[in-house]
PDB file of C-alpha atoms in Angstrom:
ATOM      1  CA  MET D   1     171.706 104.105 157.568  1.00  0.00           C
ATOM      2  CA  GLU D   2     168.251 103.261 158.951  1.00  0.00           C
ATOM      3  CA  ASP D   3     167.028 101.484 155.810  1.00  0.00           C
ATOM      4  CA  LYS D   4     168.139  98.186 157.379  1.00  0.00           C
ATOM      5  CA  PRO D   5     167.388  97.055 160.920  1.00  0.00           C
ATOM      6  CA  MET D   6     170.032  98.281 163.320  1.00  0.00           C
ATOM      7  CA  ILE D   7     171.735  96.182 165.970  1.00  0.00           C
ATOM      8  CA  LEU D   8     173.239  98.131 168.838  1.00  0.00           C
ATOM      9  CA  LEU D   9     175.621  96.011 170.849  1.00  0.00           C
ATOM     10  CA  ASP D  10     178.165  96.244 173.586  1.00  0.00           C
ATOM     11  CA  ASN D  11     181.343  95.550 171.636  1.00  0.00           C
ATOM     12  CA  ARG D  12     183.197  95.238 174.954  1.00  0.00           C
ATOM     13  CA  SER D  13     181.152  92.168 175.877  1.00  0.00           C
ATOM     14  CA  PRO D  14     182.569  88.797 174.731  1.00  0.00           C
ATOM     15  CA  PHE D  15     179.017  87.449 174.508  1.00  0.00           C
ATOM     16  CA  CYS D  16     177.860  90.271 172.212  1.00  0.00           C
ATOM     17  CA  CYS D  17     180.948  89.855 170.044  1.00  0.00           C
ATOM     18  CA  ARG D  18     180.126  86.157 169.644  1.00  0.00           C
ATOM     19  CA  ILE D  19     176.532  86.940 168.737  1.00  0.00           C
ATOM     20  CA  MET D  20     177.684  89.553 166.218  1.00  0.00           C
ATOM     21  CA  HIS D  21     180.128  87.060 164.684  1.00  0.00           C
ATOM     22  CA  PHE D  22     177.359  84.450 164.378  1.00  0.00           C
ATOM     23  CA  ILE D  23     174.994  86.944 162.742  1.00  0.00           C
ATOM     24  CA  PHE D  24     177.729  88.181 160.378  1.00  0.00           C
ATOM     25  CA  LYS D  25     178.737  84.640 159.432  1.00  0.00           C
ATOM     26  CA  ASN D  26     175.149  83.786 158.527  1.00  0.00           C
ATOM     27  CA  GLY D  27     174.476  86.688 156.186  1.00  0.00           C
ATOM     28  CA  GLY D  28     173.684  89.375 158.724  1.00  0.00           C
ATOM     29  CA  TYR D  29     176.170  91.812 157.200  1.00  0.00           C
ATOM     30  CA  LYS D  30     173.725  92.178 154.290  1.00  0.00           C
ATOM     31  CA  LYS D  31     170.641  92.602 156.441  1.00  0.00           C
ATOM     32  CA  PHE D  32     171.691  94.677 159.452  1.00  0.00           C
ATOM     33  CA  ASN D  33     173.657  97.757 160.369  1.00  0.00           C
ATOM     34  CA  PHE D  34     175.802  97.241 163.458  1.00  0.00           C
ATOM     35  CA  VAL D  35     176.574 100.053 165.886  1.00  0.00           C
ATOM     36  CA  SER D  36     178.507 100.034 169.142  1.00  0.00           C
ATOM     37  CA  ILE D  37     176.259 100.901 172.067  1.00  0.00           C
ATOM     38  CA  HIS D  38     179.053 103.222 173.228  1.00  0.00           C
ATOM     39  CA  SER D  39     179.083 105.326 170.041  1.00  0.00           C
ATOM     40  CA  ASP D  40     177.607 108.783 169.528  1.00  0.00           C
ATOM     41  CA  GLU D  41     175.315 107.390 166.821  1.00  0.00           C
ATOM     42  CA  SER D  42     173.954 104.851 169.290  1.00  0.00           C
ATOM     43  CA  LYS D  43     173.346 107.494 171.949  1.00  0.00           C
ATOM     44  CA  GLU D  44     171.396 109.568 169.433  1.00  0.00           C
ATOM     45  CA  LEU D  45     169.287 106.576 168.423  1.00  0.00           C
ATOM     46  CA  LEU D  46     168.676 105.569 172.056  1.00  0.00           C
ATOM     47  CA  SER D  47     167.514 109.072 172.960  1.00  0.00           C
ATOM     48  CA  ARG D  48     165.085 109.015 170.016  1.00  0.00           C
ATOM     49  CA  TYR D  49     163.413 106.000 171.676  1.00  0.00           C
ATOM     50  CA  SER D  50     163.710 107.462 175.212  1.00  0.00           C
ATOM     51  CA  LEU D  51     166.345 104.914 176.208  1.00  0.00           C
ATOM     52  CA  SER D  52     169.718 105.331 177.845  1.00  0.00           C
ATOM     53  CA  SER D  53     173.020 103.529 177.354  1.00  0.00           C
ATOM     54  CA  ASN D  54     172.961 103.095 181.147  1.00  0.00           C
ATOM     55  CA  ASP D  55     169.938 100.763 180.948  1.00  0.00           C
ATOM     56  CA  LYS D  56     172.263  97.737 181.140  1.00  0.00           C
ATOM     57  CA  LYS D  57     171.013  96.337 177.860  1.00  0.00           C
ATOM     58  CA  LEU D  58     173.833  94.648 175.987  1.00  0.00           C
ATOM     59  CA  LEU D  59     172.038  94.088 172.720  1.00  0.00           C
ATOM     60  CA  ILE D  60     169.260  96.128 171.128  1.00  0.00           C
ATOM     61  CA  LEU D  61     167.559  95.674 167.764  1.00  0.00           C
ATOM     62  CA  VAL D  62     165.731  98.590 166.156  1.00  0.00           C
ATOM     63  CA  ASP D  63     163.558  97.397 163.289  1.00  0.00           C
ATOM     64  CA  LYS D  64     160.788  99.399 161.603  1.00  0.00           C
ATOM     65  CA  GLY D  65     160.394 101.685 164.596  1.00  0.00           C
ATOM     66  CA  LYS D  66     160.172  98.832 167.122  1.00  0.00           C
ATOM     67  CA  VAL D  67     162.824  98.167 169.738  1.00  0.00           C
ATOM     68  CA  TYR D  68     163.781  94.700 170.980  1.00  0.00           C
ATOM     69  CA  PHE D  69     166.155  93.975 173.848  1.00  0.00           C
ATOM     70  CA  ASP D  70     168.597  91.207 174.686  1.00  0.00           C
ATOM     71  CA  SER D  71     167.045  87.763 173.987  1.00  0.00           C
ATOM     72  CA  GLY D  72     164.205  89.340 171.970  1.00  0.00           C
ATOM     73  CA  ALA D  73     166.749  91.187 169.831  1.00  0.00           C
ATOM     74  CA  ILE D  74     168.746  88.019 169.251  1.00  0.00           C
ATOM     75  CA  LEU D  75     165.691  85.958 168.314  1.00  0.00           C
ATOM     76  CA  LYS D  76     164.317  88.577 165.906  1.00  0.00           C
ATOM     77  CA  SER D  77     167.772  88.929 164.328  1.00  0.00           C
ATOM     78  CA  VAL D  78     168.298  85.191 163.905  1.00  0.00           C
ATOM     79  CA  LYS D  79     164.902  84.874 162.221  1.00  0.00           C
ATOM     80  CA  LYS D  80     166.017  87.310 159.494  1.00  0.00           C
ATOM     81  CA  LEU D  81     169.236  85.458 158.638  1.00  0.00           C
ATOM     82  CA  ASP D  82     169.811  83.648 155.336  1.00  0.00           C
ATOM     83  CA  SER D  83     170.469  80.391 157.152  1.00  0.00           C
ATOM     84  CA  PHE D  84     167.751  80.803 159.750  1.00  0.00           C
ATOM     85  CA  VAL D  85     168.185  78.233 162.480  1.00  0.00           C
ATOM     86  CA  PRO D  86     164.587  77.405 163.482  1.00  0.00           C
ATOM     87  CA  ILE D  87     165.674  75.705 166.700  1.00  0.00           C
ATOM     88  CA  PHE D  88     166.444  79.133 168.184  1.00  0.00           C
ATOM     89  CA  TYR D  89     163.053  80.592 167.456  1.00  0.00           C
ATOM     90  CA  TRP D  90     161.086  78.122 169.600  1.00  0.00           C
ATOM     91  CA  TYR D  91     162.414  80.136 172.515  1.00  0.00           C
ATOM     92  CA  THR D  92     159.899  82.902 171.731  1.00  0.00           C
ATOM     93  CA  VAL D  93     157.053  80.895 173.258  1.00  0.00           C
ATOM     94  CA  PHE D  94     158.441  81.468 176.766  1.00  0.00           C
ATOM     95  CA  PRO D  95     157.371  84.507 178.812  1.00  0.00           C
ATOM     96  CA  GLY D  96     159.727  87.485 178.952  1.00  0.00           C
ATOM     97  CA  SER D  97     160.661  86.827 182.588  1.00  0.00           C
ATOM     98  CA  VAL D  98     161.898  83.318 181.739  1.00  0.00           C
ATOM     99  CA  LYS D  99     163.774  84.509 178.651  1.00  0.00           C
ATOM    100  CA  GLY D 100     165.320  87.349 180.635  1.00  0.00           C
ATOM    101  CA  SER D 101     166.645  85.155 183.440  1.00  0.00           C
ATOM    102  CA  GLU D 102     167.951  82.539 181.004  1.00  0.00           C
ATOM    103  CA  TYR D 103     169.518  85.260 178.856  1.00  0.00           C
ATOM    104  CA  ASN D 104     171.351  86.611 181.915  1.00  0.00           C
ATOM    105  CA  LYS D 105     172.696  83.146 182.767  1.00  0.00           C
ATOM    106  CA  ILE D 106     173.864  82.595 179.195  1.00  0.00           C
ATOM    107  CA  THR D 107     175.583  85.987 178.966  1.00  0.00           C
ATOM    108  CA  GLU D 108     177.402  85.363 182.248  1.00  0.00           C
ATOM    109  CA  PHE D 109     178.563  81.968 180.991  1.00  0.00           C
ATOM    110  CA  PHE D 110     179.788  83.238 177.619  1.00  0.00           C
ATOM    111  CA  SER D 111     181.290  86.402 179.029  1.00  0.00           C
ATOM    112  CA  SER D 112     183.710  84.559 181.289  1.00  0.00           C
ATOM    113  CA  ASP D 113     187.324  84.821 180.190  1.00  0.00           C
ATOM    114  CA  GLU D 114     188.059  81.140 180.751  1.00  0.00           C
TER     115      GLU D 114
END
């Protein structure tokens, strides 16, 4: 199952479910394997990279032995899609601290039940 990049996501998070739907809708089902971050398979993969499911990461991309978290995982995933939306990738020029704080704001907004 590791021949394709693997996306580990919190399938209990509305934000992650929306991201997964977007990636699926744009050809991601052909390019990625998706695994719930709460699954046994995910725990095994996380331990291989010395990570824990308690690290509060909602979305993780494992691609060619490299691990990307949250906004980095989303941006790397979007870049691989059939209908790559270049507007999203400009975000990579910002430092990790800026991306992290903005990512947290966005996840809070999209995770609300309203």
